[in-house]
PDB file of C-alpha atoms in Angstrom:
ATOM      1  CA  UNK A   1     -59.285 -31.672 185.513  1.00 47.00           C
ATOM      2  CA  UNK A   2     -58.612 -28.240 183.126  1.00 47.00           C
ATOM      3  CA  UNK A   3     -55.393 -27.679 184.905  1.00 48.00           C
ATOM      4  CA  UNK A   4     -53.431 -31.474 184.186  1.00 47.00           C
ATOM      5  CA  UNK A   5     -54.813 -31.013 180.273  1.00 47.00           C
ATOM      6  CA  UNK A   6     -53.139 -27.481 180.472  1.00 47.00           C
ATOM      7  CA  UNK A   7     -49.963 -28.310 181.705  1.00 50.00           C
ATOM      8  CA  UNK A   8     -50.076 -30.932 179.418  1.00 54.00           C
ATOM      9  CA  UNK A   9     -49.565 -28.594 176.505  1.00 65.00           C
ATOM     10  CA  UNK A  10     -46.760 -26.472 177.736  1.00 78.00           C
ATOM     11  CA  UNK A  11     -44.110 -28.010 175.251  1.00 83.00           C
ATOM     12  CA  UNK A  12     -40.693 -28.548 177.475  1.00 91.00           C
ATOM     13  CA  UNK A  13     -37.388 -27.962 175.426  1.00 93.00           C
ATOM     14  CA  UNK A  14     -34.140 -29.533 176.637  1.00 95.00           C
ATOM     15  CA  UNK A  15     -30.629 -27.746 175.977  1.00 95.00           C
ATOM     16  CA  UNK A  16     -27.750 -30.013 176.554  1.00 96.00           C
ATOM     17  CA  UNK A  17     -24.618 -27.854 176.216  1.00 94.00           C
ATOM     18  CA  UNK A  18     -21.613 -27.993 178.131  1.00 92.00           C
ATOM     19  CA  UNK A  19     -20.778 -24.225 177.307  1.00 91.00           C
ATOM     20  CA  UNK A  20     -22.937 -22.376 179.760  1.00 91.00           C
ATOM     21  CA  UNK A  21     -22.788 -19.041 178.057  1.00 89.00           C
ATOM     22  CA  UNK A  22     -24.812 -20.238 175.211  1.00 89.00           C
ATOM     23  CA  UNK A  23     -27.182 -22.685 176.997  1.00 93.00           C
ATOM     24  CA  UNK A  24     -28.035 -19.604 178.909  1.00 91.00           C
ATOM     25  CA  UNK A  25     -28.171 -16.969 175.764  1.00 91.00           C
ATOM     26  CA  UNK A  26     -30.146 -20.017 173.885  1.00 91.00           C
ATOM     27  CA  UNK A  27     -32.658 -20.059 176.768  1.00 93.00           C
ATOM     28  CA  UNK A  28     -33.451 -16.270 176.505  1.00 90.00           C
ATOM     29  CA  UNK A  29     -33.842 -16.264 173.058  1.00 89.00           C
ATOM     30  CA  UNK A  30     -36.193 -19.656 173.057  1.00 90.00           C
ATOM     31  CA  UNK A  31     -38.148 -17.890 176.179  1.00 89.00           C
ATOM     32  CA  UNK A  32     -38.572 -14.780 174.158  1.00 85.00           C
ATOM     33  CA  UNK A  33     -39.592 -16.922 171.225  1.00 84.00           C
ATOM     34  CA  UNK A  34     -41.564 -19.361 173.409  1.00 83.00           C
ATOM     35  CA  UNK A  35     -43.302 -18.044 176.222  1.00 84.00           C
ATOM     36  CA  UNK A  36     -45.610 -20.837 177.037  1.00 85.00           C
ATOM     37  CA  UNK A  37     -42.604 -23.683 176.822  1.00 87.00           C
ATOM     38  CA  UNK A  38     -40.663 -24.406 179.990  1.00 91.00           C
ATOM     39  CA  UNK A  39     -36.634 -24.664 178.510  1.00 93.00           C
ATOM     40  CA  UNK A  40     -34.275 -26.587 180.897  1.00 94.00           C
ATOM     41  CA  UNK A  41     -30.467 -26.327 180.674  1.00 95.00           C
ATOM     42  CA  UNK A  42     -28.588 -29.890 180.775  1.00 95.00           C
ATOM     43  CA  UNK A  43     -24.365 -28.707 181.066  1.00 94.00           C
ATOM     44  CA  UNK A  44     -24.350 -32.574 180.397  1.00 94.00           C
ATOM     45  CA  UNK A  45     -26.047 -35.870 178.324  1.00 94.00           C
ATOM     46  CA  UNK A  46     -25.664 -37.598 181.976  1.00 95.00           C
ATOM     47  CA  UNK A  47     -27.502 -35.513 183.201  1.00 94.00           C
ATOM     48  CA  UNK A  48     -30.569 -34.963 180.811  1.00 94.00           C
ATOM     49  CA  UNK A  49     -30.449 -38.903 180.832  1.00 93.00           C
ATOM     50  CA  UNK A  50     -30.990 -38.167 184.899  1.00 92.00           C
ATOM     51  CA  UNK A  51     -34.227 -36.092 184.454  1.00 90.00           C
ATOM     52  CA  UNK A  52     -36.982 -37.800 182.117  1.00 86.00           C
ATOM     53  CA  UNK A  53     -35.612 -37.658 178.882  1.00 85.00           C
ATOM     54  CA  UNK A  54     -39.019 -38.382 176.744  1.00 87.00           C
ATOM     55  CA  UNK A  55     -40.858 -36.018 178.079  1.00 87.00           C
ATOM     56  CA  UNK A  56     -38.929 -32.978 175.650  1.00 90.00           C
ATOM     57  CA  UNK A  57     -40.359 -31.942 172.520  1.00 89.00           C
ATOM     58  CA  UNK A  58     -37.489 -30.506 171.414  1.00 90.00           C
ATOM     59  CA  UNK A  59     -33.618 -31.193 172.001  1.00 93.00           C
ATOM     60  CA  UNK A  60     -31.040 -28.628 171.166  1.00 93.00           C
ATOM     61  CA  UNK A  61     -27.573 -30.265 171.799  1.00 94.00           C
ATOM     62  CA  UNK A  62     -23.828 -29.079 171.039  1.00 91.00           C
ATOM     63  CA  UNK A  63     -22.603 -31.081 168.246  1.00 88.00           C
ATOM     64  CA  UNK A  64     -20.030 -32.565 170.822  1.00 87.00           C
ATOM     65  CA  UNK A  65     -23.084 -34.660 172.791  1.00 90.00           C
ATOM     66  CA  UNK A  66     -24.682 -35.471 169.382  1.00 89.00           C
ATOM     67  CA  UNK A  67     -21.851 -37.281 168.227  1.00 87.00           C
ATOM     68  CA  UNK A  68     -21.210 -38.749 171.260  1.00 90.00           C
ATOM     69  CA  UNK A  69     -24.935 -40.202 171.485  1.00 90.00           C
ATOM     70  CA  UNK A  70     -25.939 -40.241 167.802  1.00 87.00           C
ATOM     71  CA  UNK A  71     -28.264 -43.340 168.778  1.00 88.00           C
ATOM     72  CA  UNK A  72     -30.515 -41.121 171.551  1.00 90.00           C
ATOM     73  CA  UNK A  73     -31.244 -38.509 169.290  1.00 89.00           C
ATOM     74  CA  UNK A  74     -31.396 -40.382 165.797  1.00 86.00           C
ATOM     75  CA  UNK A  75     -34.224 -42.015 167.702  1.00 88.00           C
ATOM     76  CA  UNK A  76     -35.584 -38.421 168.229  1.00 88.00           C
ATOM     77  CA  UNK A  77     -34.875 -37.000 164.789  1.00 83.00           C
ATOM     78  CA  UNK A  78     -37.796 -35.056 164.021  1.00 82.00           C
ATOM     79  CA  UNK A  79     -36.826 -33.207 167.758  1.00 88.00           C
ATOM     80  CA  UNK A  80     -33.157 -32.872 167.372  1.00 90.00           C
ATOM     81  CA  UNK A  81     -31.516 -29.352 166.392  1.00 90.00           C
ATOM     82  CA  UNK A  82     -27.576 -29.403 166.806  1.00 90.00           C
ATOM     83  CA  UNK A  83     -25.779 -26.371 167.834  1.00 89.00           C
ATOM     84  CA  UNK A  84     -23.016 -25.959 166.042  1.00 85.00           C
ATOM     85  CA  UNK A  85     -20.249 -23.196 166.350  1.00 79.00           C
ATOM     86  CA  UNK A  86     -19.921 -21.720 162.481  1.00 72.00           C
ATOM     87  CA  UNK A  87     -21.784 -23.817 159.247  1.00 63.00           C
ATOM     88  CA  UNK A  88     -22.157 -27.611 159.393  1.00 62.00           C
ATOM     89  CA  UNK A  89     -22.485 -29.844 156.905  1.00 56.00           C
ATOM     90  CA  UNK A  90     -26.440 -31.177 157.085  1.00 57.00           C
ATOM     91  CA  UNK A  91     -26.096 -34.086 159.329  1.00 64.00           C
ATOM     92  CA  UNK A  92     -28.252 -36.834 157.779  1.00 63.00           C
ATOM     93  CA  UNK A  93     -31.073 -34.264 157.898  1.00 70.00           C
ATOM     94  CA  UNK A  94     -31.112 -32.958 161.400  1.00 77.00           C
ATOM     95  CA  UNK A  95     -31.181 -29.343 161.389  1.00 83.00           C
ATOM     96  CA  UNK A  96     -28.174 -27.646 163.017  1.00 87.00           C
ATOM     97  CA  UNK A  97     -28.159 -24.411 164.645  1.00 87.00           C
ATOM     98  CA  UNK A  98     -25.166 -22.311 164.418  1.00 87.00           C
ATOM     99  CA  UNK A  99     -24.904 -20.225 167.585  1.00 86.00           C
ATOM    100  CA  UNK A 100     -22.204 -18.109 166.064  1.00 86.00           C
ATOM    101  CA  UNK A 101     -24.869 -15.895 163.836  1.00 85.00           C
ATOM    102  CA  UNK A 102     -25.435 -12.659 165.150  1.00 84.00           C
ATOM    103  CA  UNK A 103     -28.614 -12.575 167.251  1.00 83.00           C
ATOM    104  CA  UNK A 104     -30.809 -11.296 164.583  1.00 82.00           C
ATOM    105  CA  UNK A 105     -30.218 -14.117 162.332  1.00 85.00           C
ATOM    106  CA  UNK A 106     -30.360 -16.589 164.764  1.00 86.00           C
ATOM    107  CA  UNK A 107     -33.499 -15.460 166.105  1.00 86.00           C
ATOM    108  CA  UNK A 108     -34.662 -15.815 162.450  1.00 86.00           C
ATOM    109  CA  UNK A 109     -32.991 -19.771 161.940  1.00 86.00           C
ATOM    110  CA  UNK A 110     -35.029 -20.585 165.245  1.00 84.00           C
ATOM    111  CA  UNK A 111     -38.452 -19.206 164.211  1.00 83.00           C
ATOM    112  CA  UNK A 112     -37.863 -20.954 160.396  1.00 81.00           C
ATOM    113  CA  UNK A 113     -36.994 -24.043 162.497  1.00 79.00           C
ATOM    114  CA  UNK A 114     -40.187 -23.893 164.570  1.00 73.00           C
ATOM    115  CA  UNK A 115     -42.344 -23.308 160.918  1.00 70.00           C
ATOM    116  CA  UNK A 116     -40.590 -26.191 159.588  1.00 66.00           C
ATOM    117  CA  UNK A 117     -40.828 -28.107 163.081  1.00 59.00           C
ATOM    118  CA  UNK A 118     -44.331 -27.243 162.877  1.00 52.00           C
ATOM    119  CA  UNK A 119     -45.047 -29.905 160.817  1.00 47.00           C
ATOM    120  CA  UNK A 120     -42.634 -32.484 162.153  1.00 46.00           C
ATOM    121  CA  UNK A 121     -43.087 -32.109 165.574  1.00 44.00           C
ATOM    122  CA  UNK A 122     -46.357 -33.666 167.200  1.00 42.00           C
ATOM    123  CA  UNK A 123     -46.531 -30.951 169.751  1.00 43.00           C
ATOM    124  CA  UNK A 124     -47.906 -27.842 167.449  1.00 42.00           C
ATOM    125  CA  UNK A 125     -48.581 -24.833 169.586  1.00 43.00           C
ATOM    126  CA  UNK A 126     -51.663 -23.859 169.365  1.00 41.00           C
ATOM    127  CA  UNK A 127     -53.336 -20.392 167.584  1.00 41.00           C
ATOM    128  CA  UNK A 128     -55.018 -19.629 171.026  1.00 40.00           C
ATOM    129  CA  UNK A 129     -51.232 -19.727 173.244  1.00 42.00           C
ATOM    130  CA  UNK A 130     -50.255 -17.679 170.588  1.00 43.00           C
ATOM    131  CA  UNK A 131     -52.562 -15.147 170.496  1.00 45.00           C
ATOM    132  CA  UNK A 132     -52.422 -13.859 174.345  1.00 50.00           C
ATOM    133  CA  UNK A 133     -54.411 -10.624 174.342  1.00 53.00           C
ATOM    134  CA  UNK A 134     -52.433  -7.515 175.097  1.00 63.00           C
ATOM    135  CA  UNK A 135     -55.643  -5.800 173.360  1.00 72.00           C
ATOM    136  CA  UNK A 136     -52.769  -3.283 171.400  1.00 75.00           C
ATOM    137  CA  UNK A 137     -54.070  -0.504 169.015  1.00 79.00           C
ATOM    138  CA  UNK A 138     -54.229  -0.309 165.137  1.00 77.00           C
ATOM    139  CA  UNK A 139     -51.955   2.113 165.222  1.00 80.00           C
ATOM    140  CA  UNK A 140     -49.916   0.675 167.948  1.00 79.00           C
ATOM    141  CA  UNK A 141     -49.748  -2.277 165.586  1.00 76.00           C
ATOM    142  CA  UNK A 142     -48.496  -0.453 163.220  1.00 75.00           C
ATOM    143  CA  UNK A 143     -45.858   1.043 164.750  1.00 76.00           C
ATOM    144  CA  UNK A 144     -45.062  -2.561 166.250  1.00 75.00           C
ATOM    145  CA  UNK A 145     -44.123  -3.408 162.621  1.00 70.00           C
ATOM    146  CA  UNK A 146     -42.296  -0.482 161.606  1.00 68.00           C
ATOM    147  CA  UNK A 147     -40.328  -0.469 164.813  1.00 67.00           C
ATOM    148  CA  UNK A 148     -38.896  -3.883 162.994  1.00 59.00           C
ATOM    149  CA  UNK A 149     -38.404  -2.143 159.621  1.00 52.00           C
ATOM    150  CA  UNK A 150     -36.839   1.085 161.338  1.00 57.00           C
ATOM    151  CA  UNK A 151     -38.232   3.337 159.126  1.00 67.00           C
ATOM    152  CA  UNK A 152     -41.033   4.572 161.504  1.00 69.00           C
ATOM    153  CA  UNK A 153     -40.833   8.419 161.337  1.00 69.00           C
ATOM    154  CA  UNK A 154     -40.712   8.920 157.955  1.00 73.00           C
ATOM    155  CA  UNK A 155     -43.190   6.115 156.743  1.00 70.00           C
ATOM    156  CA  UNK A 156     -45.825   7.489 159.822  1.00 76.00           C
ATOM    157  CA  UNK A 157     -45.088  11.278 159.102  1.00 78.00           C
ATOM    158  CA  UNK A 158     -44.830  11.973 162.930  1.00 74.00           C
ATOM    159  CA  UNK A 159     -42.051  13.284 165.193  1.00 71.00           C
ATOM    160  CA  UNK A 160     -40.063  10.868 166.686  1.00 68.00           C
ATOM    161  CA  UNK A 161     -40.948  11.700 169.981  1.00 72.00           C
ATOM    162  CA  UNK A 162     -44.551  10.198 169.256  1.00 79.00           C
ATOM    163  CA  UNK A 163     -42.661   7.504 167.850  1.00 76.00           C
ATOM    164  CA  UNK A 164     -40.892   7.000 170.978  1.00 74.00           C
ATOM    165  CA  UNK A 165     -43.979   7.207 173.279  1.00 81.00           C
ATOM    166  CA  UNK A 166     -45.944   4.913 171.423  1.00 83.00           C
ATOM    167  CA  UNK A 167     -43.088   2.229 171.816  1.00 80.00           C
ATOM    168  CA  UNK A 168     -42.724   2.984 175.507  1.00 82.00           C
ATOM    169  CA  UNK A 169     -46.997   2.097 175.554  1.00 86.00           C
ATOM    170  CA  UNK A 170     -46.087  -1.188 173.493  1.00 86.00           C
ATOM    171  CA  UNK A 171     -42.959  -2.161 175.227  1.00 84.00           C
ATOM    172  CA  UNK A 172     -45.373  -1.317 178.688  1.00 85.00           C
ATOM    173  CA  UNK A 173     -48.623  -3.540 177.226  1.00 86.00           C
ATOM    174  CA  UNK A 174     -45.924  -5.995 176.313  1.00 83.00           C
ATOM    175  CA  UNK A 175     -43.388  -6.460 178.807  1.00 82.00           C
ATOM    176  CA  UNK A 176     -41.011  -6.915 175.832  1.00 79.00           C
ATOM    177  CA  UNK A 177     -38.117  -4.529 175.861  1.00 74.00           C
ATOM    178  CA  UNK A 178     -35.962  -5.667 173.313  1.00 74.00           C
ATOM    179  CA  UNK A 179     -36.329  -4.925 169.866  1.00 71.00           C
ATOM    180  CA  UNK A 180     -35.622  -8.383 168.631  1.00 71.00           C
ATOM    181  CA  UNK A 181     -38.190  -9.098 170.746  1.00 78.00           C
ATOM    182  CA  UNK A 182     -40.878  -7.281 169.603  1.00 78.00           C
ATOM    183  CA  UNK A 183     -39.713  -8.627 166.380  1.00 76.00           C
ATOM    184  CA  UNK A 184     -40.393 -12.098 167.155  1.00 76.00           C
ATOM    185  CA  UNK A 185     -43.878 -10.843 169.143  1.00 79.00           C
ATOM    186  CA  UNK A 186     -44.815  -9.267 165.954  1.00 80.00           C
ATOM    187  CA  UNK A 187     -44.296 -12.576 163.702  1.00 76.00           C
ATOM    188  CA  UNK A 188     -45.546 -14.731 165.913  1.00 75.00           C
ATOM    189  CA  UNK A 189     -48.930 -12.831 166.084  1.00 76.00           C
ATOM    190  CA  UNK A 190     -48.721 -12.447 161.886  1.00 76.00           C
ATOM    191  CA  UNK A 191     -48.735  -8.617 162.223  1.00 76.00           C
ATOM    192  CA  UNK A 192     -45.074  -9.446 159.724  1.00 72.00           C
ATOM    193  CA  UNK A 193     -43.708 -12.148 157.419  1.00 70.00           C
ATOM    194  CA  UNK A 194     -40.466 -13.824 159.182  1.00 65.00           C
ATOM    195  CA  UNK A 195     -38.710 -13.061 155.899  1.00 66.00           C
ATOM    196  CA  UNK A 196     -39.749  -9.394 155.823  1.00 61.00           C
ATOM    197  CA  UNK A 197     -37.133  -9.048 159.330  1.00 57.00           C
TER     198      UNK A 197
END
């Protein structure tokens, strides 16, 4: 049955975070960054212990769970990414996540995470979730990218109103309004280098 080996590959993420502001800012951002993955929001360790804990492939908890349950998620190390309010010291080599940086830069942490996680993690996602055809233009394409660079105008030579219409066609093809957004869109499809953002 197609469908039960689909739904198989949707990765699930699991936030545990007391602070609901930024389990629910988190979410965004990992949904933006994500689309196939289904994130769920735990305010509490009780109560991701409630739902079927195993079944994550990733775990981002506030520092304040992970110490209080070191053992759980040192038995899911290579899944584990603490949030942490400001720079932490590495914790015996789980990555931390400081949900202080300004969204820019976090957005950046996460997708370096995920290329590093890549690797670790034994639930890759796959070139064809990635690629979802929106069937954009060259030149929308290229626009995409400068958008990111802000520089559009002047490297395209055109007015900014033709700037601004062809983002209003990509943000419509998309259904991505925000610019960090389209940011993350345009990595993830390797129109631009992560480190180029």
């Amino acid at each position: 049955n197609n469908l039960s080996t689909k739904m198989q590959h949707i990765p699930e993420i699991a936030i545990v975070e007391q602070n609901t502001l930024t389990a629910l800012g988190l979410q965004t951002i990992l949904e933006e960054l994500i689309p196939v993955a289904t994130i769920r929001t735990f305010p509490s360790f009780a109560r991701l212990i409630d739902d079927t804990p195993d079944m994550y492939s990733h775990y981002f908890v506030s520092a304040q769970t992970y110490f209080e349950h070191t053992s759980f998620f040192l038995a899911r190390r290579p899944k584990t990414i603490v949030l942490a309010a400001g720079e932490q010291p590495s914790l015996s080599g789980i990555p931390t996540l400081n949900v202080c940086l300004p969204q820019d830069k976090l957005v950046k942490a996460i997708m370096q995470m995920r290329k590093q996680g890549h690797e670790a993690t034994h639930h890759p996602v796959s070139p064809q979730e990635m690629q979802q055809e929106h069937d954009l233009s060259p030149r929308e394409i290229e626009v995409l990218t400068l958008i990111i660079n802000k520089e559009i105008a002047d490297k395209l030579n055109i007015s900014l109103t033709t700037v601004i219409s062809h983002r209003k066609n990509i943000t419509e093809k998309l259904g991505i309004k925000s610019v960090s957004g389209l940011a993350i869109y345009a990595v993830m499809h390797g129109y631009v280098e992560a480190d180029r953002i």
